[in-house]
Amino acid sequence: MRVLDFTSLLLPLSLLSPTAAAPSSDSKPSTKYVNWRKASFTGVNLGGWFVQEKFIDTTFWNASFGSAPDEWTGCKNLGAQCGPVLEKRYSTFITKDTIDTLGSSGVTILRIPTTYAAWISVPGSQLYHGNQLKYLRTITNYAINKYNMHIILDLHSLPGGTNGLEIGERFGGYDWFNSSSNLNYSLSTVSAVLNFITTSKYPSHFTLEPINEPSDNRDLSNFGTPNALLPAGTEWVLNYYRSVLALAKKADKRIPVMLYDTFKSPEFWSQYFDPAKDNVVFDTHNYWFPAARGANSRNVTALICQDAQKPRASKFPVFVGEWSLEVAFNNTLKLRERNLKTAVKAWTQYGAGSAFWTAKVTSDDLLVPGEGSKTDYWSWVEFVRLGFFKEGRKVKALTCGS
């Protein structure tokens, strides 16, 4: 969802459940497949690595893509130079040093967004298909081997476009829906992801997420609401989910599949799956920057607690796959630490944990309502730099329900 305005952290062990204690370089990679019902992860997304978004790094975007509205158009304009530009990005934006920063801060899980082009080449697509998997293998092996991290491989875009936004493939792209050819390309992409997992040294450390924030409602005022996915789109996504589960079970039934709740709810989707047969965990996204939520830096903790308790009715475990600290009104720098700690604690208190969006943001030029910039509210490594979670800090998390 992120910044759609259309209307590295030292986490104290007291905030982590025993199953999500801060990893260390002495940890041995587990060979046991994750049981999401017992899991309690604290993590981040690696946004802006394999899926480019302008707000994450405006300097890179302006230098590479200029005025292009999305990565699709940027690569189309660059032509043959798109490859070298993105290969350099893949090798420098997320490195082993980044993982060290995250690992030392208590991160136990990484959600890694990718385009479908990282996995397969689709005729006519302007998205770059190159050496993404080489970099992905290097970083995931390092994160797992050194810090025993779990990895969510997120298909952030699918052929044709899943939501009309740049994150779904390109602006105006809705052609994933009701296209048998794009569905077949998507399932080929899923098969490639499953092959990456099963051929890993550490297959037990992966979860597959086959789609992100699908929406077939072309009225963007509905994006981020239950109306984002219309009845026909819901049926299309459900059939896709069932096909993905069949592929995952065939590859290895122990590999969990994370299904996005499409802004409806985990409870809505739970009715279509069987906890005894389907190795499923649901992903929900919690953001407070849309104006309709009425959030400011002071009242957002109440909204955090409300959001944290919503998934309790689900038959399946629920993970908060995206969230950030920006609110709609009066962003306040001095309240970030309290709000961050409150959210991290709430997601583990009531669910399977979370992945903050995102690890790195370097857009000091993009200001938010109130104080500060996007970097100040969306960048985990900025919180590391500020020392928010060093031992002895006076600011503590609020406890939901107390």
CSV table of C-alpha atoms in Angstrom, one decimal:
chain,number,residue,atom,x,y,z
A,1,MET,CA,0.0,0.0,0.0
A,2,ARG,CA,2.7,2.4,1.0
A,3,VAL,CA,2.8,6.1,-0.1
A,4,LEU,CA,-0.3,6.3,-2.3
A,5,ASP,CA,-1.6,9.8,-1.6
A,6,PHE,CA,-4.6,9.7,-3.9
A,7,THR,CA,-7.7,11.3,-2.1
A,8,SER,CA,18.7,-0.4,12.0
A,9,LEU,CA,17.0,-1.1,15.6
A,10,LEU,CA,18.2,-2.8,18.7
A,11,LEU,CA,15.0,-4.5,20.0
A,12,PRO,CA,15.1,-5.4,23.7
A,13,LEU,CA,14.4,-9.0,24.4
A,14,SER,CA,11.6,-8.0,26.7
A,15,LEU,CA,9.6,-7.1,23.6
A,16,LEU,CA,10.2,-10.4,21.9
A,17,SER,CA,8.5,-13.7,22.6
A,18,PRO,CA,10.7,-16.7,23.4
A,19,THR,CA,10.3,-18.0,19.9
A,20,ALA,CA,11.6,-14.8,18.4
A,21,ALA,CA,14.6,-14.0,20.5
A,22,ALA,CA,17.2,-11.8,18.8
A,23,PRO,CA,19.3,-14.0,16.5
A,24,SER,CA,23.0,-14.0,16.8
A,25,SER,CA,25.9,-15.0,14.6
A,26,ASP,CA,26.3,-18.1,16.8
A,27,SER,CA,22.9,-19.4,15.9
A,28,LYS,CA,22.8,-22.6,13.9
A,29,PRO,CA,20.2,-22.6,11.0
A,30,SER,CA,17.2,-24.7,12.1
A,31,THR,CA,16.2,-27.6,9.9
A,32,LYS,CA,12.7,-27.6,11.3
A,33,TYR,CA,9.9,-26.2,9.2
A,34,VAL,CA,8.2,-23.2,10.7
A,35,ASN,CA,4.9,-23.7,12.5
A,36,TRP,CA,3.2,-20.4,12.0
A,37,ARG,CA,0.7,-21.1,14.7
A,38,LYS,CA,3.5,-21.0,17.2
A,39,ALA,CA,5.6,-18.3,15.5
A,40,SER,CA,6.2,-14.8,16.7
A,41,PHE,CA,8.5,-13.0,14.4
A,42,THR,CA,9.9,-9.4,14.4
A,43,GLY,CA,11.0,-8.3,10.9
A,44,VAL,CA,11.3,-5.9,8.1
A,45,ASN,CA,10.7,-5.8,4.4
A,46,LEU,CA,13.5,-5.4,1.9
A,47,GLY,CA,11.5,-2.9,-0.2
A,48,GLY,CA,13.3,-1.0,-3.0
A,49,TRP,CA,15.7,-3.8,-3.7
A,50,PHE,CA,14.0,-5.9,-6.4
A,51,VAL,CA,10.9,-3.7,-6.7
A,52,GLN,CA,11.7,0.0,-7.3
A,53,GLU,CA,9.5,2.6,-5.7
A,54,LYS,CA,10.3,6.3,-6.0
A,55,PHE,CA,9.5,7.2,-2.4
A,56,ILE,CA,12.0,4.8,-1.0
A,57,ASP,CA,15.1,6.4,-2.7
A,58,THR,CA,14.3,9.6,-4.6
A,59,THR,CA,18.0,10.1,-5.4
A,60,PHE,CA,18.3,6.8,-7.2
A,61,TRP,CA,15.0,7.2,-8.9
A,62,ASN,CA,15.7,10.7,-10.2
A,63,ALA,CA,19.1,9.7,-11.5
A,64,SER,CA,18.0,6.5,-13.1
A,65,PHE,CA,14.3,6.9,-14.1
A,66,GLY,CA,13.9,10.7,-14.1
A,67,SER,CA,10.2,11.6,-14.5
A,68,ALA,CA,9.0,8.0,-15.2
A,69,PRO,CA,6.0,7.2,-13.1
A,70,ASP,CA,7.0,3.6,-12.5
A,71,GLU,CA,9.7,1.0,-13.0
A,72,TRP,CA,8.0,-0.4,-16.1
A,73,THR,CA,8.2,3.0,-17.9
A,74,GLY,CA,11.7,3.7,-16.5
A,75,CYS,CA,13.1,0.5,-18.0
A,76,LYS,CA,11.3,1.1,-21.2
A,77,ASN,CA,12.9,4.6,-21.5
A,78,LEU,CA,16.3,3.3,-20.6
A,79,GLY,CA,16.2,0.4,-23.1
A,80,ALA,CA,19.4,-1.7,-23.0
A,81,GLN,CA,20.7,0.5,-20.1
A,82,CYS,CA,18.0,-0.7,-17.7
A,83,GLY,CA,19.9,-3.9,-17.0
A,84,PRO,CA,23.2,-2.3,-15.9
A,85,VAL,CA,21.3,0.3,-13.8
A,86,LEU,CA,19.3,-2.4,-11.9
A,87,GLU,CA,22.2,-4.9,-11.6
A,88,LYS,CA,24.1,-2.2,-9.8
A,89,ARG,CA,21.1,-1.5,-7.6
A,90,TYR,CA,20.7,-5.2,-6.7
A,91,SER,CA,24.4,-5.5,-5.7
A,92,THR,CA,24.5,-2.3,-3.6
A,93,PHE,CA,21.2,-1.4,-2.0
A,94,ILE,CA,20.9,-4.5,0.2
A,95,THR,CA,24.2,-6.1,1.3
A,96,LYS,CA,25.6,-8.4,4.0
A,97,ASP,CA,26.2,-5.3,6.0
A,98,THR,CA,22.5,-4.4,5.8
A,99,ILE,CA,21.7,-7.9,7.1
A,100,ASP,CA,24.2,-7.5,9.9
A,101,THR,CA,22.5,-4.3,11.0
A,102,LEU,CA,19.1,-5.9,10.9
A,103,GLY,CA,20.3,-9.1,12.6
A,104,SER,CA,21.9,-7.2,15.4
A,105,SER,CA,18.7,-5.3,16.0
A,106,GLY,CA,16.6,-8.3,16.7
A,107,VAL,CA,15.2,-9.0,13.3
A,108,THR,CA,14.1,-12.6,12.9
A,109,ILE,CA,12.3,-12.5,9.5
A,110,LEU,CA,12.7,-10.8,6.2
A,111,ARG,CA,9.9,-10.3,3.7
A,112,ILE,CA,11.4,-9.8,0.3
A,113,PRO,CA,9.3,-8.3,-2.4
A,114,THR,CA,10.2,-9.3,-6.0
A,115,THR,CA,8.7,-8.7,-9.4
A,116,TYR,CA,7.7,-11.7,-11.5
A,117,ALA,CA,10.5,-10.7,-13.8
A,118,ALA,CA,13.0,-11.8,-11.2
A,119,TRP,CA,11.8,-15.4,-11.8
A,120,ILE,CA,10.6,-15.7,-15.4
A,121,SER,CA,10.8,-13.7,-18.7
A,122,VAL,CA,7.4,-12.7,-20.0
A,123,PRO,CA,7.1,-11.6,-23.7
A,124,GLY,CA,6.3,-7.9,-24.0
A,125,SER,CA,7.1,-7.1,-20.3
A,126,GLN,CA,9.3,-4.0,-19.7
A,127,LEU,CA,10.4,-5.3,-16.3
A,128,TYR,CA,14.0,-6.4,-16.2
A,129,HIS,CA,14.8,-10.1,-16.1
A,130,GLY,CA,18.4,-10.5,-15.0
A,131,ASN,CA,20.5,-11.8,-12.1
A,132,GLN,CA,18.1,-11.1,-9.3
A,133,LEU,CA,18.1,-14.7,-8.1
A,134,LYS,CA,21.9,-14.7,-7.7
A,135,TYR,CA,21.7,-11.7,-5.3
A,136,LEU,CA,18.7,-13.2,-3.6
A,137,ARG,CA,20.5,-16.5,-3.0
A,138,THR,CA,23.6,-14.8,-1.6
A,139,ILE,CA,21.6,-12.6,0.8
A,140,THR,CA,19.1,-15.2,2.0
A,141,ASN,CA,21.9,-17.8,2.6
A,142,TYR,CA,23.8,-15.2,4.6
A,143,ALA,CA,20.7,-14.2,6.7
A,144,ILE,CA,19.8,-17.8,7.4
A,145,ASN,CA,23.3,-19.1,8.0
A,146,LYS,CA,24.4,-16.2,10.3
A,147,TYR,CA,21.2,-15.1,11.9
A,148,ASN,CA,18.8,-18.1,11.5
A,149,MET,CA,16.3,-15.8,9.9
A,150,HIS,CA,13.1,-16.9,8.2
A,151,ILE,CA,12.4,-15.6,4.7
A,152,ILE,CA,9.1,-14.7,3.0
A,153,LEU,CA,9.4,-14.6,-0.8
A,154,ASP,CA,6.7,-12.1,-1.9
A,155,LEU,CA,5.5,-11.9,-5.5
A,156,HIS,CA,4.8,-8.2,-5.4
A,157,SER,CA,3.7,-8.0,-9.0
A,158,LEU,CA,2.3,-10.4,-11.5
A,159,PRO,CA,2.0,-10.3,-15.3
A,160,GLY,CA,-0.6,-7.8,-16.6
A,161,GLY,CA,-0.8,-5.8,-13.3
A,162,THR,CA,-2.7,-6.7,-10.2
A,163,ASN,CA,-3.9,-3.4,-8.9
A,164,GLY,CA,-3.4,-0.6,-11.4
A,165,LEU,CA,-0.4,0.7,-9.4
A,166,GLU,CA,3.3,0.7,-9.9
A,167,ILE,CA,3.8,-1.9,-7.2
A,168,GLY,CA,1.5,-4.3,-9.1
A,169,GLU,CA,3.5,-4.0,-12.4
A,170,ARG,CA,2.7,-0.6,-13.8
A,171,PHE,CA,0.2,2.2,-13.5
A,172,GLY,CA,-3.1,1.4,-15.1
A,173,GLY,CA,-2.3,-2.4,-15.3
A,174,TYR,CA,-5.2,-4.6,-14.3
A,175,ASP,CA,-4.8,-7.3,-17.0
A,176,TRP,CA,-3.8,-10.0,-14.6
A,177,PHE,CA,-7.5,-10.5,-13.8
A,178,ASN,CA,-9.5,-12.7,-16.2
A,179,SER,CA,-6.5,-13.5,-18.4
A,180,SER,CA,-5.7,-17.2,-18.7
A,181,SER,CA,-2.3,-16.5,-20.2
A,182,ASN,CA,-1.3,-14.1,-17.4
A,183,LEU,CA,-2.6,-16.7,-14.9
A,184,ASN,CA,-0.4,-19.4,-16.5
A,185,TYR,CA,2.6,-17.0,-16.4
A,186,SER,CA,1.9,-16.4,-12.7
A,187,LEU,CA,1.8,-20.1,-11.9
A,188,SER,CA,5.0,-20.6,-13.8
A,189,THR,CA,6.5,-17.8,-11.6
A,190,VAL,CA,5.2,-19.6,-8.5
A,191,SER,CA,6.8,-22.8,-9.7
A,192,ALA,CA,10.1,-21.0,-10.1
A,193,VAL,CA,9.9,-19.7,-6.5
A,194,LEU,CA,9.1,-23.1,-5.2
A,195,ASN,CA,12.1,-24.5,-7.1
A,196,PHE,CA,14.3,-21.8,-5.5
A,197,ILE,CA,13.0,-22.9,-2.1
A,198,THR,CA,13.4,-26.6,-2.6
A,199,THR,CA,16.9,-26.3,-4.0
A,200,SER,CA,18.1,-24.1,-1.2
A,201,LYS,CA,20.5,-25.3,1.5
A,202,TYR,CA,17.8,-24.2,3.9
A,203,PRO,CA,14.3,-25.0,2.5
A,204,SER,CA,12.8,-25.0,5.9
A,205,HIS,CA,13.5,-21.2,6.2
A,206,PHE,CA,11.1,-20.1,3.5
A,207,THR,CA,7.4,-19.1,3.1
A,208,LEU,CA,5.9,-18.3,-0.2
A,209,GLU,CA,3.6,-15.3,-0.7
A,210,PRO,CA,2.1,-15.5,-4.2
A,211,ILE,CA,0.5,-12.0,-4.5
A,212,ASN,CA,0.5,-8.6,-2.9
A,213,GLU,CA,-2.5,-6.2,-2.5
A,214,PRO,CA,-4.6,-7.3,-5.6
A,215,SER,CA,-7.4,-4.9,-6.5
A,216,ASP,CA,-9.7,-5.0,-9.6
A,217,ASN,CA,-11.7,-1.9,-8.5
A,218,ARG,CA,-10.5,0.9,-10.8
A,219,ASP,CA,-11.9,3.5,-8.4
A,220,LEU,CA,-8.7,4.1,-6.4
A,221,SER,CA,-10.6,5.7,-3.6
A,222,ASN,CA,-11.5,2.1,-2.7
A,223,PHE,CA,-7.9,0.9,-2.6
A,224,GLY,CA,-7.0,-0.2,1.0
A,225,THR,CA,-10.6,-1.0,1.8
A,226,PRO,CA,-12.7,-4.2,1.6
A,227,ASN,CA,-14.1,-2.8,-1.7
A,228,ALA,CA,-10.8,-2.9,-3.4
A,229,LEU,CA,-11.5,-6.4,-4.7
A,230,LEU,CA,-14.9,-6.8,-6.4
A,231,PRO,CA,-16.8,-10.1,-6.4
A,232,ALA,CA,-15.4,-11.2,-9.8
A,233,GLY,CA,-11.9,-10.3,-8.7
A,234,THR,CA,-12.4,-12.2,-5.4
A,235,GLU,CA,-13.3,-15.3,-7.3
A,236,TRP,CA,-10.3,-14.9,-9.6
A,237,VAL,CA,-7.9,-14.5,-6.6
A,238,LEU,CA,-9.5,-17.5,-4.8
A,239,ASN,CA,-8.9,-19.8,-7.8
A,240,TYR,CA,-5.4,-18.5,-8.0
A,241,TYR,CA,-4.8,-19.2,-4.3
A,242,ARG,CA,-6.1,-22.8,-4.7
A,243,SER,CA,-3.8,-23.4,-7.7
A,244,VAL,CA,-0.9,-22.1,-5.7
A,245,LEU,CA,-1.6,-24.3,-2.8
A,246,ALA,CA,-1.8,-27.3,-5.1
A,247,LEU,CA,1.6,-26.5,-6.5
A,248,ALA,CA,3.1,-25.9,-3.0
A,249,LYS,CA,1.7,-29.2,-1.8
A,250,LYS,CA,3.2,-31.0,-4.8
A,251,ALA,CA,6.6,-29.4,-4.2
A,252,ASP,CA,6.7,-30.0,-0.5
A,253,LYS,CA,3.6,-29.7,1.8
A,254,ARG,CA,5.8,-28.4,4.6
A,255,ILE,CA,6.4,-25.1,2.8
A,256,PRO,CA,3.9,-22.5,4.2
A,257,VAL,CA,1.9,-20.4,1.8
A,258,MET,CA,1.1,-16.8,3.0
A,259,LEU,CA,-2.1,-15.5,1.5
A,260,TYR,CA,-2.8,-11.8,1.5
A,261,ASP,CA,-6.2,-10.8,2.9
A,262,THR,CA,-6.9,-8.3,0.0
A,263,PHE,CA,-8.0,-5.6,2.5
A,264,LYS,CA,-11.0,-7.7,3.5
A,265,SER,CA,-9.9,-9.7,6.5
A,266,PRO,CA,-8.2,-13.0,7.4
A,267,GLU,CA,-11.6,-14.2,8.6
A,268,PHE,CA,-13.2,-13.6,5.2
A,269,TRP,CA,-10.6,-15.8,3.5
A,270,SER,CA,-10.5,-18.4,6.2
A,271,GLN,CA,-13.8,-19.9,5.2
A,272,TYR,CA,-12.3,-21.2,1.9
A,273,PHE,CA,-9.5,-23.2,3.5
A,274,ASP,CA,-9.1,-26.1,5.9
A,275,PRO,CA,-6.6,-25.7,8.8
A,276,ALA,CA,-6.2,-29.5,8.8
A,277,LYS,CA,-5.2,-29.7,5.2
A,278,ASP,CA,-3.8,-26.3,4.1
A,279,ASN,CA,-0.5,-25.0,5.4
A,280,VAL,CA,-1.6,-21.4,5.3
A,281,VAL,CA,-0.8,-18.1,7.1
A,282,PHE,CA,-2.6,-14.9,6.3
A,283,ASP,CA,-0.9,-11.5,5.7
A,284,THR,CA,-2.6,-8.3,6.6
A,285,HIS,CA,-1.3,-4.7,6.2
A,286,ASN,CA,-1.8,-2.0,8.7
A,287,TYR,CA,-1.3,1.6,7.7
A,288,TRP,CA,-2.4,4.8,9.4
A,289,PHE,CA,-1.5,7.5,6.8
A,290,PRO,CA,-4.8,7.3,4.9
A,291,ALA,CA,-6.9,10.3,6.1
A,292,ALA,CA,-10.0,8.2,6.6
A,293,ARG,CA,-8.4,6.6,9.7
A,294,GLY,CA,-8.0,10.0,11.4
A,295,ALA,CA,-4.6,9.0,12.9
A,296,ASN,CA,-2.1,11.3,14.4
A,297,SER,CA,1.1,10.4,16.3
A,298,ARG,CA,-0.8,10.7,19.7
A,299,ASN,CA,-3.9,8.6,19.0
A,300,VAL,CA,-2.3,6.0,16.7
A,301,THR,CA,-1.5,3.7,19.6
A,302,ALA,CA,-5.2,3.1,20.1
A,303,LEU,CA,-5.5,2.2,16.4
A,304,ILE,CA,-2.5,-0.1,16.7
A,305,CYS,CA,-4.2,-2.0,19.5
A,306,GLN,CA,-7.5,-2.2,17.6
A,307,ASP,CA,-5.7,-3.5,14.5
A,308,ALA,CA,-3.7,-6.0,16.5
A,309,GLN,CA,-6.7,-7.7,18.0
A,310,LYS,CA,-8.8,-8.0,14.8
A,311,PRO,CA,-7.3,-11.2,13.5
A,312,ARG,CA,-8.1,-13.2,16.6
A,313,ALA,CA,-11.3,-14.6,15.0
A,314,SER,CA,-9.3,-16.2,12.1
A,315,LYS,CA,-8.9,-20.0,12.0
A,316,PHE,CA,-5.4,-19.5,10.7
A,317,PRO,CA,-2.3,-17.6,12.0
A,318,VAL,CA,-2.0,-14.0,11.0
A,319,PHE,CA,1.1,-12.0,10.2
A,320,VAL,CA,1.3,-8.2,9.7
A,321,GLY,CA,3.3,-8.1,6.5
A,322,GLU,CA,3.5,-4.4,6.2
A,323,TRP,CA,3.2,-1.4,8.5
A,324,SER,CA,5.0,1.9,9.0
A,325,LEU,CA,4.9,4.9,11.4
A,326,GLU,CA,3.6,7.7,9.1
A,327,VAL,CA,0.1,8.9,10.2
A,328,ALA,CA,-2.4,11.2,8.4
A,329,PHE,CA,-2.0,14.2,10.6
A,330,ASN,CA,0.6,15.8,12.9
A,331,ASN,CA,3.4,13.4,12.5
A,332,THR,CA,5.6,14.0,15.6
A,333,LEU,CA,9.2,13.0,15.7
A,334,LYS,CA,9.4,12.5,19.5
A,335,LEU,CA,6.6,10.0,19.5
A,336,ARG,CA,8.1,7.6,16.9
A,337,GLU,CA,10.0,5.5,19.5
A,338,ARG,CA,6.9,4.9,21.6
A,339,ASN,CA,4.7,4.1,18.6
A,340,LEU,CA,7.3,1.8,17.1
A,341,LYS,CA,7.8,-0.2,20.2
A,342,THR,CA,4.0,-0.4,20.9
A,343,ALA,CA,3.3,-1.8,17.4
A,344,VAL,CA,6.1,-4.4,17.5
A,345,LYS,CA,4.9,-5.6,20.9
A,346,ALA,CA,1.2,-5.6,19.8
A,347,TRP,CA,1.9,-7.7,16.6
A,348,THR,CA,3.6,-10.4,18.6
A,349,GLN,CA,1.1,-10.2,21.5
A,350,TYR,CA,-1.9,-11.0,19.3
A,351,GLY,CA,-0.5,-12.6,16.2
A,352,ALA,CA,2.5,-14.2,14.5
A,353,GLY,CA,4.5,-10.9,14.4
A,354,SER,CA,5.2,-8.4,11.7
A,355,ALA,CA,7.5,-7.0,9.0
A,356,PHE,CA,8.0,-3.3,9.0
A,357,TRP,CA,7.9,-1.4,5.7
A,358,THR,CA,10.8,-1.0,5.1
A,359,ALA,CA,14.4,-1.7,5.9
A,360,LYS,CA,15.9,1.4,4.1
A,361,VAL,CA,14.3,4.7,3.0
A,362,THR,CA,16.6,7.6,2.0
A,363,SER,CA,14.1,10.2,0.9
A,364,ASP,CA,14.7,13.2,3.2
A,365,ASP,CA,13.2,15.5,0.5
A,366,LEU,CA,9.7,14.0,0.8
A,367,LEU,CA,8.1,15.7,3.8
A,368,VAL,CA,5.2,14.3,5.8
A,369,PRO,CA,2.3,16.2,7.4
A,370,GLY,CA,3.7,17.6,10.6
A,371,GLU,CA,7.4,17.0,11.4
A,372,GLY,CA,10.0,15.2,9.4
A,373,SER,CA,10.3,13.3,6.1
A,374,LYS,CA,9.5,9.8,4.8
A,375,THR,CA,12.9,8.7,6.0
A,376,ASP,CA,12.0,9.5,9.6
A,377,TYR,CA,8.9,7.3,9.6
A,378,TRP,CA,9.5,4.5,7.1
A,379,SER,CA,13.2,3.5,7.5
A,380,TRP,CA,14.1,0.8,10.1
A,381,VAL,CA,17.9,1.5,9.7
A,382,GLU,CA,17.2,5.2,10.6
A,383,PHE,CA,15.8,3.9,14.0
A,384,VAL,CA,19.0,2.0,14.4
A,385,ARG,CA,21.0,5.2,13.8
A,386,LEU,CA,18.9,7.0,16.4
A,387,GLY,CA,19.5,4.2,18.9
A,388,PHE,CA,15.9,3.9,19.7
A,389,PHE,CA,16.2,0.4,21.3
A,390,LYS,CA,19.5,0.5,23.0
A,391,GLU,CA,19.5,-0.9,26.5
A,392,GLY,CA,18.4,1.6,29.1
A,393,ARG,CA,16.2,3.7,26.9
A,394,LYS,CA,13.5,5.5,28.8
A,395,VAL,CA,10.8,5.3,26.2
A,396,LYS,CA,8.9,2.0,26.5
A,397,ALA,CA,6.1,0.3,24.6
A,398,LEU,CA,2.5,0.7,25.6
A,399,THR,CA,0.7,-2.5,26.4
A,400,CYS,CA,-2.6,-3.2,24.6
A,401,GLY,CA,-5.4,-4.1,26.9
A,402,SER,CA,-3.8,-2.6,30.0
